[in-house]
Short mmCIF file of C-alpha atoms in Angstrom, two decimals:
data_model
loop_
_atom_site.label_atom_id
_atom_site.label_comp_id
_atom_site.label_asym_id
_atom_site.label_seq_id
_atom_site.Cartn_x
_atom_site.Cartn_y
_atom_site.Cartn_z
CA MET A 1 56.94 38.92 -56.98
CA ALA A 2 60.61 38.29 -56.35
CA SER A 3 62.39 35.57 -54.56
CA GLY A 4 65.93 35.23 -53.22
CA LYS A 5 68.07 33.89 -50.37
CA LYS A 6 69.29 35.19 -47.12
CA GLN A 7 71.54 33.65 -44.56
CA GLY A 8 70.18 32.66 -41.17
CA TYR A 9 71.13 30.72 -38.16
CA SER A 10 69.48 27.93 -36.19
CA GLU A 11 70.44 25.87 -33.14
CA ALA A 12 73.44 23.66 -33.66
CA ASP A 13 72.66 20.00 -34.13
CA GLY A 14 71.85 18.52 -30.70
CA ILE A 15 72.16 14.93 -31.78
CA LEU A 16 75.68 15.45 -33.14
CA LEU A 17 76.75 17.31 -30.00
CA THR A 18 75.32 14.55 -27.85
CA LEU A 19 77.09 11.80 -29.67
CA VAL A 20 80.40 13.68 -29.48
CA LEU A 21 79.96 14.17 -25.69
CA ILE A 22 79.12 10.49 -25.18
CA LEU A 23 82.18 9.43 -27.17
CA ALA A 24 84.41 11.84 -25.17
CA VAL A 25 83.14 10.53 -21.75
CA PHE A 26 83.35 6.97 -22.91
CA GLY A 27 86.88 7.44 -24.30
CA LEU A 28 88.13 9.03 -21.05
CA THR A 29 86.57 6.22 -19.06
CA MET A 30 88.19 3.39 -21.11
CA LEU A 31 91.46 5.24 -21.30
CA PHE A 32 91.72 5.47 -17.55
CA SER A 33 90.89 1.72 -17.23
CA THR A 34 93.31 0.77 -20.03
CA SER A 35 96.27 2.93 -19.06
CA GLU A 36 96.32 2.72 -15.28
CA TYR A 37 98.76 -0.13 -15.26
CA ASN A 38 101.14 1.42 -17.67
CA GLY A 39 100.90 4.79 -15.87
CA ARG A 40 101.58 3.24 -12.50
CA VAL A 41 104.63 1.08 -13.74
CA ARG A 42 106.18 3.87 -15.88
CA PHE A 43 105.41 7.01 -13.99
CA GLY A 44 104.19 5.90 -10.56
CA ASP A 45 100.79 7.46 -11.26
CA SER A 46 97.96 5.27 -12.40
CA ALA A 47 96.09 8.41 -13.64
CA TYR A 48 99.09 9.75 -15.66
CA TYR A 49 97.58 9.16 -19.09
CA PHE A 50 94.14 9.98 -17.98
CA LYS A 51 95.09 13.49 -16.60
CA LYS A 52 96.96 14.34 -19.84
CA GLN A 53 94.01 13.19 -21.91
CA LEU A 54 91.59 15.02 -19.76
CA PHE A 55 93.53 18.22 -20.32
CA ALA A 56 93.61 17.69 -24.06
CA MET A 57 89.88 16.88 -24.32
CA SER A 58 88.98 19.96 -22.13
CA LEU A 59 91.03 22.01 -24.55
CA GLY A 60 89.28 20.29 -27.44
CA LEU A 61 85.83 20.99 -26.04
CA LEU A 62 86.81 24.70 -25.76
CA THR A 63 88.08 24.51 -29.44
CA MET A 64 84.77 22.94 -30.56
CA TYR A 65 82.77 25.56 -28.76
CA LEU A 66 84.69 28.50 -30.27
CA VAL A 67 84.76 26.99 -33.81
CA ALA A 68 81.01 26.17 -33.59
CA GLY A 69 80.24 29.72 -32.86
CA MET A 70 82.04 31.00 -36.01
CA ASP A 71 81.11 31.09 -39.62
CA TYR A 72 82.72 28.17 -41.30
CA HIS A 73 83.29 30.17 -44.43
CA PHE A 74 86.05 31.95 -42.44
CA PHE A 75 88.02 28.84 -42.14
CA ILE A 76 87.70 28.11 -45.82
CA ARG A 77 89.27 31.46 -46.66
CA LEU A 78 92.18 30.39 -44.52
CA ALA A 79 92.47 27.03 -46.24
CA PRO A 80 95.39 27.73 -48.62
CA ALA A 81 97.42 29.23 -45.89
CA ALA A 82 96.58 26.25 -43.55
CA TYR A 83 97.64 23.81 -46.23
CA VAL A 84 100.98 25.55 -46.70
CA VAL A 85 101.58 25.56 -42.93
CA SER A 86 100.74 21.81 -42.78
CA LEU A 87 103.47 21.25 -45.45
CA GLY A 88 105.93 23.24 -43.42
CA LEU A 89 105.19 21.47 -40.27
CA SER A 90 105.35 17.99 -41.87
CA ALA A 91 108.71 18.90 -43.37
CA ALA A 92 109.93 20.19 -39.97
CA VAL A 93 109.12 16.72 -38.45
CA LEU A 94 111.54 15.04 -40.91
CA VAL A 95 114.31 17.48 -39.76
CA VAL A 96 113.85 18.19 -35.99
CA GLY A 97 110.90 15.93 -35.09
CA GLN A 98 110.93 13.90 -31.93
CA GLU A 99 111.22 10.12 -32.24
CA ILE A 100 108.98 7.92 -30.06
CA ASN A 101 108.84 4.16 -30.29
CA GLY A 102 110.76 4.21 -33.59
CA SER A 103 108.53 6.80 -35.25
CA ARG A 104 109.31 10.41 -35.97
CA ARG A 105 105.94 12.12 -35.87
CA TRP A 106 106.06 14.79 -33.18
CA LEU A 107 107.27 18.34 -32.69
CA ASN A 108 108.30 19.57 -29.37
CA LEU A 109 106.77 22.92 -28.31
CA GLY A 110 108.22 23.47 -24.90
CA PRO A 111 106.71 21.11 -22.37
CA LEU A 112 103.98 20.15 -24.95
CA SER A 113 104.33 17.76 -28.03
CA PHE A 114 102.48 18.32 -31.28
CA GLN A 115 101.61 15.90 -34.08
CA PRO A 116 101.48 17.84 -37.33
CA SER A 117 99.85 15.01 -39.13
CA GLU A 118 96.62 15.56 -37.19
CA PHE A 119 96.59 19.27 -38.24
CA ALA A 120 97.25 18.14 -41.85
CA LYS A 121 93.91 16.18 -41.91
CA VAL A 122 91.92 19.25 -41.09
CA ALA A 123 93.92 21.37 -43.44
CA VAL A 124 93.44 18.95 -46.31
CA ILE A 125 89.64 18.92 -45.77
CA LEU A 126 89.45 22.79 -45.76
CA PHE A 127 91.91 23.06 -48.70
CA LEU A 128 89.97 20.53 -50.89
CA VAL A 129 86.64 22.37 -50.13
CA TRP A 130 88.29 25.69 -51.08
CA GLN A 131 89.69 24.20 -54.21
CA ILE A 132 86.47 22.51 -55.38
CA GLN A 133 84.51 25.64 -54.54
CA HIS A 134 86.86 27.81 -56.73
CA THR A 135 87.07 25.39 -59.67
CA LYS A 136 85.63 27.26 -62.64
CA SER A 137 85.62 24.30 -65.05
CA SER A 138 83.61 21.06 -64.72
CA THR A 139 84.27 18.91 -61.61
CA SER A 140 83.30 15.75 -63.59
CA GLY A 141 86.28 15.47 -65.81
CA LEU A 142 89.51 13.55 -65.39
CA TRP A 143 91.50 16.75 -65.49
CA PHE A 144 89.81 17.93 -62.30
CA MET A 145 90.27 14.57 -60.55
CA GLY A 146 93.91 14.35 -61.51
CA ARG A 147 94.64 17.98 -60.62
CA THR A 148 92.84 17.68 -57.23
CA LEU A 149 94.62 14.44 -56.23
CA ALA A 150 97.91 15.83 -57.46
CA SER A 151 97.54 18.79 -55.20
CA LEU A 152 97.61 16.37 -52.13
CA LEU A 153 100.67 14.49 -53.23
CA PRO A 154 103.09 16.94 -51.44
CA VAL A 155 101.49 16.49 -48.04
CA VAL A 156 100.84 12.75 -48.66
CA GLY A 157 104.48 12.33 -49.41
CA LEU A 158 105.73 14.23 -46.43
CA VAL A 159 103.35 12.68 -43.95
CA GLY A 160 103.59 9.16 -45.55
CA SER A 161 107.40 9.05 -45.10
CA ASN A 162 106.89 8.55 -41.39
CA ASN A 163 103.10 8.00 -40.84
CA LEU A 164 101.68 5.73 -43.59
CA SER A 165 98.34 5.35 -41.99
CA THR A 166 97.65 9.14 -41.90
CA ALA A 167 98.71 9.42 -45.55
CA ILE A 168 96.19 6.65 -46.39
CA ILE A 169 93.48 8.63 -44.51
CA ILE A 170 94.30 11.86 -46.40
CA LEU A 171 94.10 10.17 -49.75
CA GLY A 172 90.81 8.56 -48.72
CA ILE A 173 89.38 11.88 -47.78
CA GLY A 174 90.55 13.30 -51.17
CA VAL A 175 88.86 10.56 -53.03
CA VAL A 176 85.62 10.84 -51.12
CA LEU A 177 85.34 14.66 -51.65
CA ILE A 178 86.10 14.22 -55.39
CA PHE A 179 83.49 11.55 -55.54
CA ALA A 180 80.89 13.81 -53.78
CA SER A 181 81.53 16.61 -56.23
CA ASN A 182 81.54 14.42 -59.33
CA SER A 183 78.46 13.47 -61.31
CA ARG A 184 80.20 10.67 -63.16
CA TYR A 185 81.18 7.39 -61.40
CA ALA A 186 82.77 5.36 -64.27
CA CYS A 187 86.10 7.22 -64.10
CA PHE A 188 86.43 6.05 -60.49
CA LEU A 189 87.02 2.63 -61.80
CA GLY A 190 90.20 3.87 -63.40
CA ILE A 191 91.21 5.55 -60.13
CA GLY A 192 90.66 2.18 -58.40
CA ALA A 193 92.65 0.30 -60.84
CA ALA A 194 95.50 2.89 -60.55
CA GLY A 195 95.34 2.77 -56.74
CA VAL A 196 95.73 -1.03 -56.68
CA ALA A 197 98.67 -0.79 -58.97
CA PHE A 198 100.26 1.92 -56.82
CA ALA A 199 99.63 -0.08 -53.64
CA VAL A 200 101.40 -3.15 -55.11
CA LEU A 201 104.46 -1.15 -56.23
CA PHE A 202 104.46 0.68 -52.89
CA LEU A 203 104.43 -2.50 -50.87
CA ALA A 204 107.18 -4.06 -53.03
CA ALA A 205 109.47 -1.00 -52.65
CA GLU A 206 110.32 -1.67 -49.02
CA SER A 207 110.95 -5.15 -47.40
CA TYR A 208 109.43 -4.25 -44.12
CA ARG A 209 106.10 -3.58 -45.76
CA LEU A 210 106.10 -7.10 -47.25
CA GLU A 211 107.11 -8.39 -43.88
CA ARG A 212 103.92 -6.70 -42.41
CA LEU A 213 101.88 -8.68 -44.97
CA ALA A 214 103.52 -11.93 -43.96
CA ILE A 215 102.85 -11.10 -40.23
CA TRP A 216 99.25 -10.37 -41.03
CA ARG A 217 98.79 -13.74 -42.77
CA ASP A 218 100.50 -15.76 -39.93
CA PRO A 219 101.33 -13.60 -36.87
CA GLU A 220 102.34 -16.69 -34.78
CA LYS A 221 105.38 -17.20 -36.92
CA TYR A 222 106.95 -13.82 -36.24
CA GLU A 223 108.08 -12.06 -33.13
CA LYS A 224 106.53 -8.85 -34.34
CA GLY A 225 103.12 -10.51 -34.39
CA PHE A 226 103.06 -10.64 -30.60
CA GLN A 227 100.88 -7.48 -30.32
CA THR A 228 98.37 -8.80 -32.81
CA ILE A 229 98.14 -12.12 -31.01
CA GLN A 230 97.63 -10.61 -27.58
CA GLY A 231 95.04 -8.25 -28.97
CA LEU A 232 93.15 -11.21 -30.38
CA TYR A 233 93.37 -12.99 -27.02
CA ALA A 234 91.85 -9.94 -25.36
CA ILE A 235 89.01 -9.88 -27.91
CA GLY A 236 88.41 -13.59 -27.58
CA SER A 237 88.48 -13.65 -23.77
CA GLY A 238 85.82 -10.95 -23.45
CA GLY A 239 82.97 -13.13 -24.49
CA LEU A 240 79.51 -11.68 -24.84
CA PHE A 241 79.56 -9.17 -21.80
CA GLY A 242 83.28 -8.93 -21.00
CA ARG A 243 85.29 -9.43 -17.66
CA GLY A 244 84.08 -6.13 -16.38
CA LEU A 245 85.33 -2.57 -16.41
CA GLY A 246 88.91 -2.43 -15.16
CA SER A 247 89.28 -6.16 -15.07
CA SER A 248 91.31 -6.70 -18.21
CA ILE A 249 94.31 -9.07 -17.99
CA GLN A 250 95.91 -8.32 -21.32
CA LYS A 251 96.40 -4.66 -20.37
CA LEU A 252 98.86 -5.78 -17.71
CA GLY A 253 101.91 -5.53 -20.22
CA PHE A 254 100.63 -8.24 -22.56
CA VAL A 255 99.22 -5.82 -25.16
CA PRO A 256 102.07 -3.27 -25.63
CA GLU A 257 100.88 0.36 -25.45
CA ALA A 258 97.30 -0.79 -24.89
CA GLN A 259 96.08 2.77 -24.43
CA ASN A 260 97.02 3.68 -28.05
CA ASP A 261 96.20 1.76 -31.19
CA MET A 262 94.97 -1.47 -29.53
CA ILE A 263 92.56 0.05 -27.09
CA PHE A 264 89.54 -1.50 -28.93
CA SER A 265 90.85 -4.94 -27.99
CA ILE A 266 90.79 -4.05 -24.32
CA ILE A 267 87.26 -2.59 -24.78
CA CYS A 268 86.30 -6.00 -26.12
CA GLU A 269 87.94 -7.77 -23.18
CA GLU A 270 86.38 -5.63 -20.51
CA LEU A 271 82.94 -4.93 -22.05
CA GLY A 272 82.54 -7.89 -24.28
CA LEU A 273 80.92 -8.11 -27.69
CA THR A 274 78.02 -6.14 -26.42
CA GLY A 275 80.12 -3.10 -25.38
CA ALA A 276 82.14 -3.28 -28.69
CA LEU A 277 78.89 -3.31 -30.73
CA ILE A 278 77.51 -0.45 -28.74
CA LEU A 279 80.56 1.65 -29.47
CA ILE A 280 80.47 0.78 -33.10
CA LEU A 281 76.77 1.83 -33.14
CA ILE A 282 77.64 5.18 -31.57
CA PHE A 283 80.32 5.72 -34.25
CA GLY A 284 77.72 4.70 -36.92
CA LEU A 285 75.28 7.23 -35.51
CA LEU A 286 77.83 9.95 -35.56
CA ILE A 287 78.74 9.23 -39.26
CA TRP A 288 75.05 9.08 -40.09
CA ARG A 289 74.44 12.48 -38.46
CA LEU A 290 77.25 14.06 -40.32
CA CYS A 291 75.72 12.64 -43.54
CA VAL A 292 72.36 14.09 -42.63
CA ILE A 293 73.87 17.54 -42.01
CA ALA A 294 75.76 17.44 -45.26
CA THR A 295 72.64 16.49 -47.35
CA GLN A 296 70.40 19.08 -45.67
CA CYS A 297 72.94 21.96 -46.06
CA MET A 298 72.05 24.26 -48.98
CA ASP A 299 75.55 25.47 -49.25
CA LEU A 300 78.28 23.54 -51.32
CA ALA A 301 81.05 24.44 -48.88
CA GLY A 302 79.13 23.21 -45.79
CA THR A 303 78.14 20.01 -47.64
CA LEU A 304 81.68 19.35 -48.56
CA ILE A 305 83.10 20.07 -45.03
CA CYS A 306 80.63 17.64 -43.41
CA THR A 307 81.45 15.07 -46.19
CA GLY A 308 85.14 15.41 -45.50
CA ILE A 309 84.72 15.05 -41.83
CA MET A 310 82.43 12.07 -42.26
CA ALA A 311 85.01 10.46 -44.54
CA HIS A 312 87.70 11.08 -42.01
CA MET A 313 85.81 9.47 -39.16
CA ALA A 314 84.58 6.57 -41.26
CA ILE A 315 88.00 5.64 -42.60
CA GLN A 316 89.80 5.92 -39.33
CA VAL A 317 87.35 3.93 -37.39
CA ILE A 318 87.23 1.25 -39.94
CA LEU A 319 90.85 0.98 -40.36
CA ASN A 320 91.55 0.80 -36.52
CA ILE A 321 89.00 -1.90 -35.82
CA ALA A 322 90.25 -3.80 -38.94
CA VAL A 323 93.78 -3.62 -37.74
CA VAL A 324 92.89 -4.67 -34.20
CA THR A 325 90.83 -7.65 -35.38
CA ASN A 326 93.70 -8.53 -37.82
CA THR A 327 91.43 -8.05 -40.87
CA ILE A 328 94.11 -5.87 -42.40
CA PRO A 329 97.89 -5.62 -41.83
CA ASN A 330 98.92 -3.46 -38.89
CA THR A 331 99.24 0.29 -39.86
CA GLY A 332 99.33 1.82 -36.49
CA ILE A 333 96.16 3.97 -36.45
CA THR A 334 94.20 5.36 -33.42
CA LEU A 335 90.53 5.03 -32.61
CA PRO A 336 88.89 8.54 -32.65
CA PHE A 337 88.02 10.00 -29.23
CA VAL A 338 89.10 6.81 -27.52
CA SER A 339 92.74 6.17 -28.05
CA TYR A 340 95.38 8.23 -26.06
CA GLY A 341 96.54 11.25 -28.06
CA GLY A 342 96.16 14.94 -27.10
CA THR A 343 96.76 16.44 -30.54
CA SER A 344 94.21 14.04 -32.14
CA GLY A 345 91.61 14.88 -29.50
CA VAL A 346 91.88 18.61 -29.98
CA PHE A 347 91.74 18.53 -33.76
CA LEU A 348 88.92 15.94 -33.68
CA MET A 349 86.95 18.35 -31.51
CA GLY A 350 87.72 21.14 -33.85
CA GLU A 351 86.29 19.14 -36.80
CA MET A 352 83.10 18.59 -34.69
CA GLY A 353 83.01 22.25 -34.12
CA LEU A 354 83.11 22.85 -37.96
CA ALA A 355 80.30 20.38 -38.42
CA LEU A 356 78.23 22.16 -35.70
CA SER A 357 78.79 25.39 -37.35
CA VAL A 358 77.57 23.94 -40.66
CA SER A 359 74.47 22.61 -38.90
CA SER A 360 73.58 25.97 -37.29
CA HIS A 361 74.04 27.85 -40.56
CA LYS A 362 71.23 27.63 -42.95
CA GLN A 363 69.99 29.33 -46.15
CA GLN A 364 66.44 30.66 -45.86
CA LEU A 365 64.25 31.23 -48.89
CA PHE A 366 62.10 34.30 -48.75
CA THR A 367 59.37 35.70 -51.06
CA TYR A 368 57.99 39.17 -51.17
CA THR A 369 55.40 41.04 -53.34
CA LYS A 370 56.24 44.32 -54.88
CA GLY A 371 53.70 47.09 -54.92
#
């Protein structure tokens, strides 16, 4: 008798796909409600932001469909090249990037704009999976941890120079993937201590970062705390069931760029605590489903891909809600699938496509008798 493994395919995870579609529809609905005032005032079209986001999400759905139908190992083989490209694009932003609202984060591609930091998140997940998979020595030593984190420093430095929140997410993804591939946990105490020390030095290096801390502690004392205060007004005025879809007052110019980072506050105002909790529950289910796929996958690469995507989703959702509720200082971070942003929508859908590809790819054990 002999046994072995062969690769097989099953149906993609229906629960994950359903949750993604629910979030996409919910996000488009709330985006239209939140952005119609700004669209009408700025562009004379209340559906301006909605139509652009609808196009991006349609492109994202196509991307998800195409990626889900491919073998995810193909993308892992491209990971080193993708990481190098992300470095080049992040460097290009510093030189020829377009500046919007005081931030240089976009590259113009004819009539379209592209945010390289969103591509960098996906590239980092794939690159770390490739790196861990090709590590011949133990993945539980300090040398592996230090080397892996050091490989992220170039992209973290380039992205962090104009987009601190994305740099934090990339580092968070790195730490989670190292944690998932490491059988020893005590060494993470050292990483935590080093991270705290680095954060203190990083905040002290620039006066505006210390100013953000001061605004966070007492936003009413500072002019720049206006957005935070108005967002909290929106959350508080929503009550248990909200004012009703489309009935927000704070979106009428009181919350600046309400369709972007602060969209969760408008959700709370229009749908109340009940709507906000339902949205958080859907995000929680999505993260749980990614965890289930990761634990059930019998392939290291597939497990790490889903773990990286899960880390990305969890970190970004937590940071956005924490910023909007003034639990942490403002870092300017979007809410996945809901906030306005075409580049983010396309690459998020691409990540979901990778997770669906992992869920449909399985290792089947077989046994046969010789003779």
